[in-house]
Short mmCIF file of C-alpha atoms in Angstrom, two decimals:
data_model
loop_
_atom_site.label_atom_id
_atom_site.label_comp_id
_atom_site.label_asym_id
_atom_site.label_seq_id
_atom_site.Cartn_x
_atom_site.Cartn_y
_atom_site.Cartn_z
CA UNK J 20 -5.58 -4.37 -15.26
CA UNK J 21 -3.86 -6.40 -12.55
CA UNK J 22 -0.37 -6.61 -13.49
CA UNK J 23 1.62 -4.16 -10.74
CA UNK J 24 0.37 -1.09 -13.02
CA UNK J 25 -2.16 -0.53 -12.08
CA UNK J 26 -1.12 0.13 -8.63
CA UNK J 27 0.61 3.44 -8.93
CA UNK J 28 2.54 4.90 -6.41
CA UNK J 29 1.82 7.85 -4.05
CA UNK J 30 4.41 8.48 -1.46
CA UNK J 31 2.12 10.41 2.04
CA UNK J 32 4.98 13.31 1.27
CA UNK J 33 3.87 14.67 -1.88
CA UNK J 34 1.00 15.23 -0.98
CA UNK J 35 -0.12 15.45 2.88
CA UNK J 36 -1.41 19.06 1.89
CA UNK J 37 -3.90 17.89 -0.59
CA UNK J 38 -4.05 14.55 1.79
CA UNK J 39 -5.80 16.40 4.81
CA UNK J 40 -7.63 19.06 3.25
CA UNK J 41 -9.70 16.11 1.29
CA UNK J 42 -9.80 14.25 4.42
CA UNK J 43 -11.79 17.65 5.75
CA UNK J 44 -13.70 17.74 2.55
CA UNK J 45 -14.87 14.28 2.80
CA UNK J 46 -15.69 14.68 6.74
CA UNK J 47 -17.84 17.54 5.93
CA UNK J 48 -19.90 15.65 2.86
CA UNK J 49 -20.12 12.34 5.64
CA UNK J 50 -21.34 14.49 8.14
CA UNK J 51 -23.59 15.51 5.75
CA UNK J 52 -24.86 11.74 5.44
CA UNK J 53 -25.31 11.25 9.11
CA UNK J 54 -27.82 14.11 10.00
CA UNK J 55 -29.75 12.69 6.75
CA UNK J 56 -29.47 8.95 7.19
CA UNK J 57 -31.26 6.76 10.32
CA UNK J 58 -28.52 4.75 12.06
CA UNK J 59 -27.30 1.44 10.71
CA UNK J 60 -24.92 -0.36 12.96
CA UNK J 61 -21.10 0.39 13.41
CA UNK J 62 -22.90 3.65 11.79
CA UNK J 63 -22.47 2.12 8.71
CA UNK J 64 -25.04 4.67 7.43
CA UNK J 65 -22.26 6.93 7.30
CA UNK J 66 -19.52 5.92 5.20
CA UNK J 67 -18.55 6.44 1.63
CA UNK J 68 -18.16 4.15 -1.23
CA UNK J 69 -15.74 3.88 -3.62
CA UNK J 70 -16.78 4.13 -7.22
CA UNK J 71 -15.43 4.40 -10.67
CA UNK J 72 -15.16 7.97 -10.65
CA UNK J 73 -14.68 8.64 -6.31
CA UNK J 74 -16.66 8.56 -3.30
CA UNK J 75 -20.48 8.38 -3.25
CA UNK J 76 -22.60 8.62 -0.29
CA UNK J 77 -24.49 6.65 -2.19
CA UNK J 78 -28.63 7.65 -2.39
CA UNK J 79 -29.66 9.62 1.50
CA UNK J 80 -33.07 9.77 2.33
CA UNK J 81 -34.85 13.66 2.53
CA UNK J 82 -38.01 13.73 3.04
CA UNK J 83 -40.28 11.68 0.20
CA UNK J 84 -37.52 11.97 -1.98
CA UNK J 85 -33.34 11.29 -1.69
CA UNK J 86 -30.02 12.59 -3.34
CA UNK J 87 -27.39 11.59 -2.90
CA UNK J 88 -23.47 13.18 -3.63
CA UNK J 89 -19.65 12.36 -4.83
CA UNK J 90 -16.01 13.22 -5.46
CA UNK J 91 -15.27 13.34 -8.60
CA UNK J 92 -11.71 12.50 -8.62
CA UNK J 93 -11.79 12.37 -12.90
CA UNK J 94 -13.36 15.22 -13.60
CA UNK J 95 -12.27 17.15 -10.08
CA UNK J 96 -15.88 17.86 -9.59
CA UNK J 97 -18.15 17.58 -6.38
CA UNK J 98 -21.67 16.14 -7.67
CA UNK J 99 -25.28 17.34 -5.97
CA UNK J 100 -27.89 15.41 -7.26
CA UNK J 101 -31.98 15.15 -5.60
CA UNK J 102 -34.40 12.51 -6.88
CA UNK J 103 -36.75 15.83 -7.97
CA UNK J 104 -34.05 16.41 -11.12
CA UNK J 105 -31.86 18.76 -10.18
CA UNK J 106 -27.56 19.24 -9.20
CA UNK J 107 -25.12 21.39 -8.27
CA UNK J 108 -21.33 20.52 -8.58
CA UNK J 109 -18.61 22.30 -7.35
CA UNK J 110 -15.26 22.76 -9.06
CA UNK J 111 -12.37 20.50 -7.12
CA UNK J 112 -9.43 22.69 -6.35
CA UNK J 113 -7.66 24.30 -4.91
CA UNK J 114 -10.16 26.57 -1.70
CA UNK J 115 -9.75 26.58 1.72
CA UNK J 116 -12.25 23.98 3.94
CA UNK J 117 -13.85 27.64 4.89
CA UNK J 118 -15.13 28.12 1.75
CA UNK J 119 -15.77 24.31 0.74
CA UNK J 120 -17.81 23.70 3.58
CA UNK J 121 -19.97 27.57 2.49
CA UNK J 122 -20.22 26.58 -0.80
CA UNK J 123 -21.50 22.59 -0.18
CA UNK J 124 -24.28 24.05 2.02
CA UNK J 125 -25.54 26.33 0.08
CA UNK J 126 -25.20 24.27 -2.79
CA UNK J 127 -27.81 21.96 -0.89
CA UNK J 128 -29.51 24.32 -0.02
CA UNK J 129 -30.61 26.18 -3.25
CA UNK J 130 -31.77 22.25 -4.03
CA UNK J 131 -34.28 22.45 -0.66
CA UNK J 132 -31.39 19.90 1.34
CA UNK J 133 -31.36 21.61 5.14
CA UNK J 134 -28.98 20.31 6.29
CA UNK J 135 -27.75 20.90 10.34
CA UNK J 136 -24.86 19.19 11.62
CA UNK J 137 -21.63 19.46 14.25
CA UNK J 138 -19.47 21.73 11.77
CA UNK J 139 -16.68 20.75 12.88
CA UNK J 140 -13.99 17.54 12.52
CA UNK J 141 -13.48 14.16 14.41
CA UNK J 142 -11.14 11.71 15.46
CA UNK J 143 -8.44 14.10 14.59
CA UNK J 144 -5.72 16.27 16.90
CA UNK J 145 -6.27 19.22 14.82
CA UNK J 146 -10.48 20.14 14.92
CA UNK J 147 -10.73 23.64 13.63
CA UNK J 148 -14.61 24.01 13.25
CA UNK J 149 -14.59 24.04 9.02
CA UNK J 150 -16.51 27.64 8.70
CA UNK J 151 -13.45 28.52 10.12
CA UNK J 152 -10.71 26.46 8.87
CA UNK J 153 -8.60 28.99 6.13
CA UNK J 154 -5.37 26.31 7.37
CA UNK J 155 -6.62 23.85 4.40
CA UNK J 156 -6.85 25.19 1.33
CA UNK J 157 -4.19 22.58 -1.31
CA UNK J 158 -5.92 20.45 -3.53
CA UNK J 159 -3.61 18.35 -6.09
CA UNK J 160 -5.72 16.22 -8.91
CA UNK J 161 -3.52 14.87 -9.67
CA UNK J 162 -2.45 13.18 -6.00
CA UNK J 163 -6.21 13.38 -5.92
CA UNK J 164 -6.97 11.03 -8.87
CA UNK J 165 -3.78 8.80 -7.31
CA UNK J 166 -5.59 8.57 -4.06
CA UNK J 167 -8.95 7.21 -5.50
CA UNK J 168 -6.57 4.13 -7.39
CA UNK J 169 -5.08 3.56 -4.36
CA UNK J 170 -8.88 3.78 -3.36
CA UNK J 171 -9.76 0.94 -6.44
CA UNK J 172 -6.98 -1.07 -6.02
CA UNK J 173 -6.97 -2.12 -2.28
CA UNK J 174 -11.54 -2.01 -2.88
CA UNK J 175 -11.05 -5.01 -5.85
CA UNK J 176 -8.79 -7.30 -3.28
CA UNK J 177 -10.06 -6.45 0.34
CA UNK J 178 -13.59 -6.95 -1.89
CA UNK J 179 -12.92 -10.06 -2.54
CA UNK J 180 -11.72 -11.25 0.11
CA UNK J 181 -15.49 -10.20 2.11
CA UNK J 182 -16.35 -13.13 -0.46
CA UNK J 183 -15.24 -16.02 1.52
CA UNK J 184 -17.84 -14.56 4.85
CA UNK J 185 -21.34 -16.35 5.25
CA UNK J 186 -21.09 -14.50 9.06
CA UNK J 187 -21.63 -10.61 9.02
CA UNK J 188 -19.77 -8.55 7.53
CA UNK J 189 -19.90 -5.24 6.54
CA UNK J 190 -19.64 -3.29 3.10
CA UNK J 191 -15.84 -2.19 2.01
CA UNK J 192 -16.32 1.08 3.16
CA UNK J 193 -14.51 4.02 3.50
CA UNK J 194 -14.93 5.55 7.30
CA UNK J 195 -14.29 9.78 6.59
CA UNK J 196 -13.45 9.98 10.59
CA UNK J 197 -10.02 8.36 10.27
CA UNK J 198 -9.63 8.92 6.20
CA UNK J 199 -9.69 4.57 5.90
CA UNK J 200 -10.96 2.24 3.23
CA UNK J 201 -12.26 -1.42 6.40
CA UNK J 202 -13.98 -3.74 6.26
CA UNK J 203 -15.03 -5.84 8.89
CA UNK J 204 -16.04 -9.39 9.33
CA UNK J 205 -18.20 -10.84 13.04
CA UNK J 206 -17.71 -13.47 15.66
CA UNK J 207 -21.55 -13.35 15.89
CA UNK J 208 -20.36 -12.74 20.34
CA UNK J 209 -20.76 -9.13 21.77
CA UNK J 210 -18.08 -7.35 22.81
CA UNK J 211 -16.21 -5.90 25.85
CA UNK J 212 -17.56 -1.49 26.21
CA UNK J 213 -15.57 -0.33 24.16
CA UNK J 214 -13.08 2.14 26.07
CA UNK J 215 -13.33 5.35 23.86
CA UNK J 216 -10.39 7.67 23.55
CA UNK J 217 -10.25 8.61 19.94
CA UNK J 218 -9.84 12.38 19.66
CA UNK J 219 -12.61 14.93 19.70
CA UNK J 220 -15.08 12.37 19.41
CA UNK J 221 -17.73 10.82 22.20
CA UNK J 222 -16.37 7.67 23.76
CA UNK J 223 -20.45 6.97 23.16
CA UNK J 224 -19.05 6.35 18.96
CA UNK J 225 -16.73 4.02 19.74
CA UNK J 226 -19.18 2.00 21.99
CA UNK J 227 -21.34 1.45 19.12
CA UNK J 228 -18.90 1.29 16.34
CA UNK J 229 -17.11 -1.54 18.43
CA UNK J 230 -20.58 -3.58 20.42
CA UNK J 231 -19.46 -6.88 18.61
CA UNK J 232 -16.49 -8.54 18.97
CA UNK J 233 -14.86 -8.27 15.61
CA UNK J 234 -11.77 -8.07 13.17
CA UNK J 235 -11.23 -5.75 11.07
CA UNK J 236 -9.11 -4.78 7.77
CA UNK J 237 -8.69 -2.33 5.60
CA UNK J 238 -5.81 0.97 3.77
CA UNK J 239 -5.20 3.55 5.50
CA UNK J 240 -3.88 6.79 4.54
CA UNK J 241 -0.87 7.35 6.45
CA UNK J 242 2.67 7.45 7.82
CA UNK J 243 5.00 7.66 5.13
CA UNK J 244 4.07 5.41 1.78
CA UNK J 245 0.29 4.13 3.08
CA UNK J 246 -0.28 0.71 4.81
CA UNK J 247 -3.11 -1.75 5.15
CA UNK J 248 -3.45 -2.86 8.51
CA UNK J 249 -5.50 -5.18 10.35
CA UNK J 250 -6.76 -5.21 14.20
CA UNK J 251 -8.92 -6.79 16.41
CA UNK J 252 -11.46 -5.94 18.92
CA UNK J 253 -11.23 -7.05 21.11
CA UNK J 254 -7.44 -8.51 21.11
CA UNK J 255 -6.82 -11.75 21.51
CA UNK J 256 -4.39 -13.40 23.59
CA UNK J 257 -1.99 -14.68 20.95
CA UNK J 258 -3.10 -12.42 18.65
CA UNK J 259 -0.31 -10.26 17.94
CA UNK J 260 2.04 -12.82 18.29
CA UNK J 261 0.58 -15.63 15.50
CA UNK J 262 2.58 -15.94 12.65
CA UNK J 263 1.51 -13.76 9.11
CA UNK J 264 2.10 -13.07 5.73
CA UNK J 265 4.47 -10.68 3.87
CA UNK J 266 7.52 -11.07 5.05
CA UNK J 267 6.87 -6.83 5.57
CA UNK J 268 4.24 -7.08 8.00
CA UNK J 269 4.99 -6.22 11.20
CA UNK J 270 2.81 -6.10 14.76
CA UNK J 271 2.82 -2.88 15.56
CA UNK J 272 3.08 -1.79 18.97
CA UNK J 273 1.53 1.88 18.90
CA UNK J 274 -0.59 1.67 16.15
CA UNK J 275 -2.11 -2.03 18.18
CA UNK J 276 -2.64 -3.94 14.55
CA UNK J 277 -0.66 -5.32 12.26
CA UNK J 278 0.43 -2.75 9.35
CA UNK J 279 1.44 -4.15 5.69
CA UNK J 280 3.65 -0.93 3.61
CA UNK J 281 1.61 -0.30 0.81
CA UNK J 282 4.70 0.51 -1.07
CA UNK J 283 5.56 -3.89 0.01
CA UNK J 284 2.27 -4.51 -2.58
CA UNK J 285 2.48 -2.19 -5.45
CA UNK J 286 6.16 -3.54 -5.92
CA UNK J 287 5.29 -7.37 -5.40
CA UNK J 288 4.83 -9.67 -8.89
CA UNK J 289 1.28 -9.82 -7.64
CA UNK J 290 0.20 -7.23 -5.68
CA UNK J 291 -2.88 -9.10 -5.17
CA UNK J 292 -1.63 -12.75 -3.61
CA UNK J 293 0.01 -10.66 -1.69
CA UNK J 294 -2.57 -8.38 -0.17
CA UNK J 295 -5.02 -11.36 0.38
CA UNK J 296 -2.35 -13.56 2.07
CA UNK J 297 -2.00 -10.61 4.94
CA UNK J 298 -5.75 -10.61 4.87
CA UNK J 299 -6.28 -13.75 5.73
CA UNK J 300 -3.37 -14.62 7.88
CA UNK J 301 -4.55 -11.19 11.00
CA UNK J 302 -8.00 -12.13 9.99
CA UNK J 303 -6.97 -16.35 11.17
CA UNK J 304 -4.89 -14.80 14.02
CA UNK J 305 -8.29 -13.34 14.93
CA UNK J 306 -10.21 -16.15 13.95
CA UNK J 307 -8.08 -18.98 15.74
CA UNK J 308 -6.94 -16.81 18.88
CA UNK J 309 -10.07 -15.56 18.62
CA UNK J 310 -11.53 -19.30 19.47
CA UNK J 311 -14.68 -18.22 16.25
CA UNK J 312 -16.68 -20.59 15.30
CA UNK J 313 -15.15 -20.64 11.52
CA UNK J 314 -17.04 -23.73 9.88
CA UNK J 315 -20.32 -21.55 9.79
CA UNK J 316 -18.24 -18.38 9.67
CA UNK J 317 -16.41 -19.43 6.18
CA UNK J 318 -17.72 -20.02 2.02
CA UNK J 319 -16.36 -20.66 -0.70
CA UNK J 320 -17.10 -17.63 -3.11
CA UNK J 321 -17.42 -19.75 -5.98
CA UNK J 322 -19.01 -22.54 -4.35
CA UNK J 323 -21.42 -21.75 -7.22
CA UNK J 324 -19.18 -21.11 -10.39
CA UNK J 325 -20.00 -24.89 -12.34
CA UNK J 326 -24.00 -24.25 -12.21
CA UNK J 327 -23.46 -20.09 -13.77
#
């Protein structure tokens, strides 16, 4: 399972329609979680999580009970389950965003879960209201399955990398705004007010998201073939010129972050090692040039193995 064959090939051009539709579907489900979960710093309460079958909201409080929603990319169904023992199941198949939105909201209503929310997407240039979106209507089950497998591998390595940090660090979670899997480390110091500027997203959202000095990394299914990324906020002097590994990694002036093409990881003799090198060296670029107290923030995740 740790061989190269575990990392699937999926070029963006081969599933753009499905990717864009799925992006809108995850925004709808993410906004449902946003409507009910109490605020957690940096909007951690709105994210989705990788599961052995797809992506889940995890438990969402509702009244004195709870519910959850899960994308199943093996059987290609959307599962909605409540703590009352009731459930609804929707098929993941080619359908417009407007239909998916209507079916999801109706299923929640049937389960007694009312969800007022802003019915339009965020952080995208073309923000068509969900009830009116008949543009995005593609769903290739094989492509969705391969994307989930990409997330599964990225989640595994990001989780191992996360374990090295004992300071404040986010879960490995899926942000539906930009459709990326992310993990963020924090220095412990406040950050300057973020200027905002994300499309169809209030600047105050970014102010909350970037309220503390950070080093973030993750996976994004964009560009030509998808890419792993790493950036710092605020970006310290010397960050972009810091030597990072592997050789395929580069600093993108356009994106303001280091990028490593997914294919460079997938085709490597040891994908885990190559990706870990990227995550570690880009973090070091942020920590060293930003003056982080690394001695207090890092530790060996195997420090208790001999006692187990």
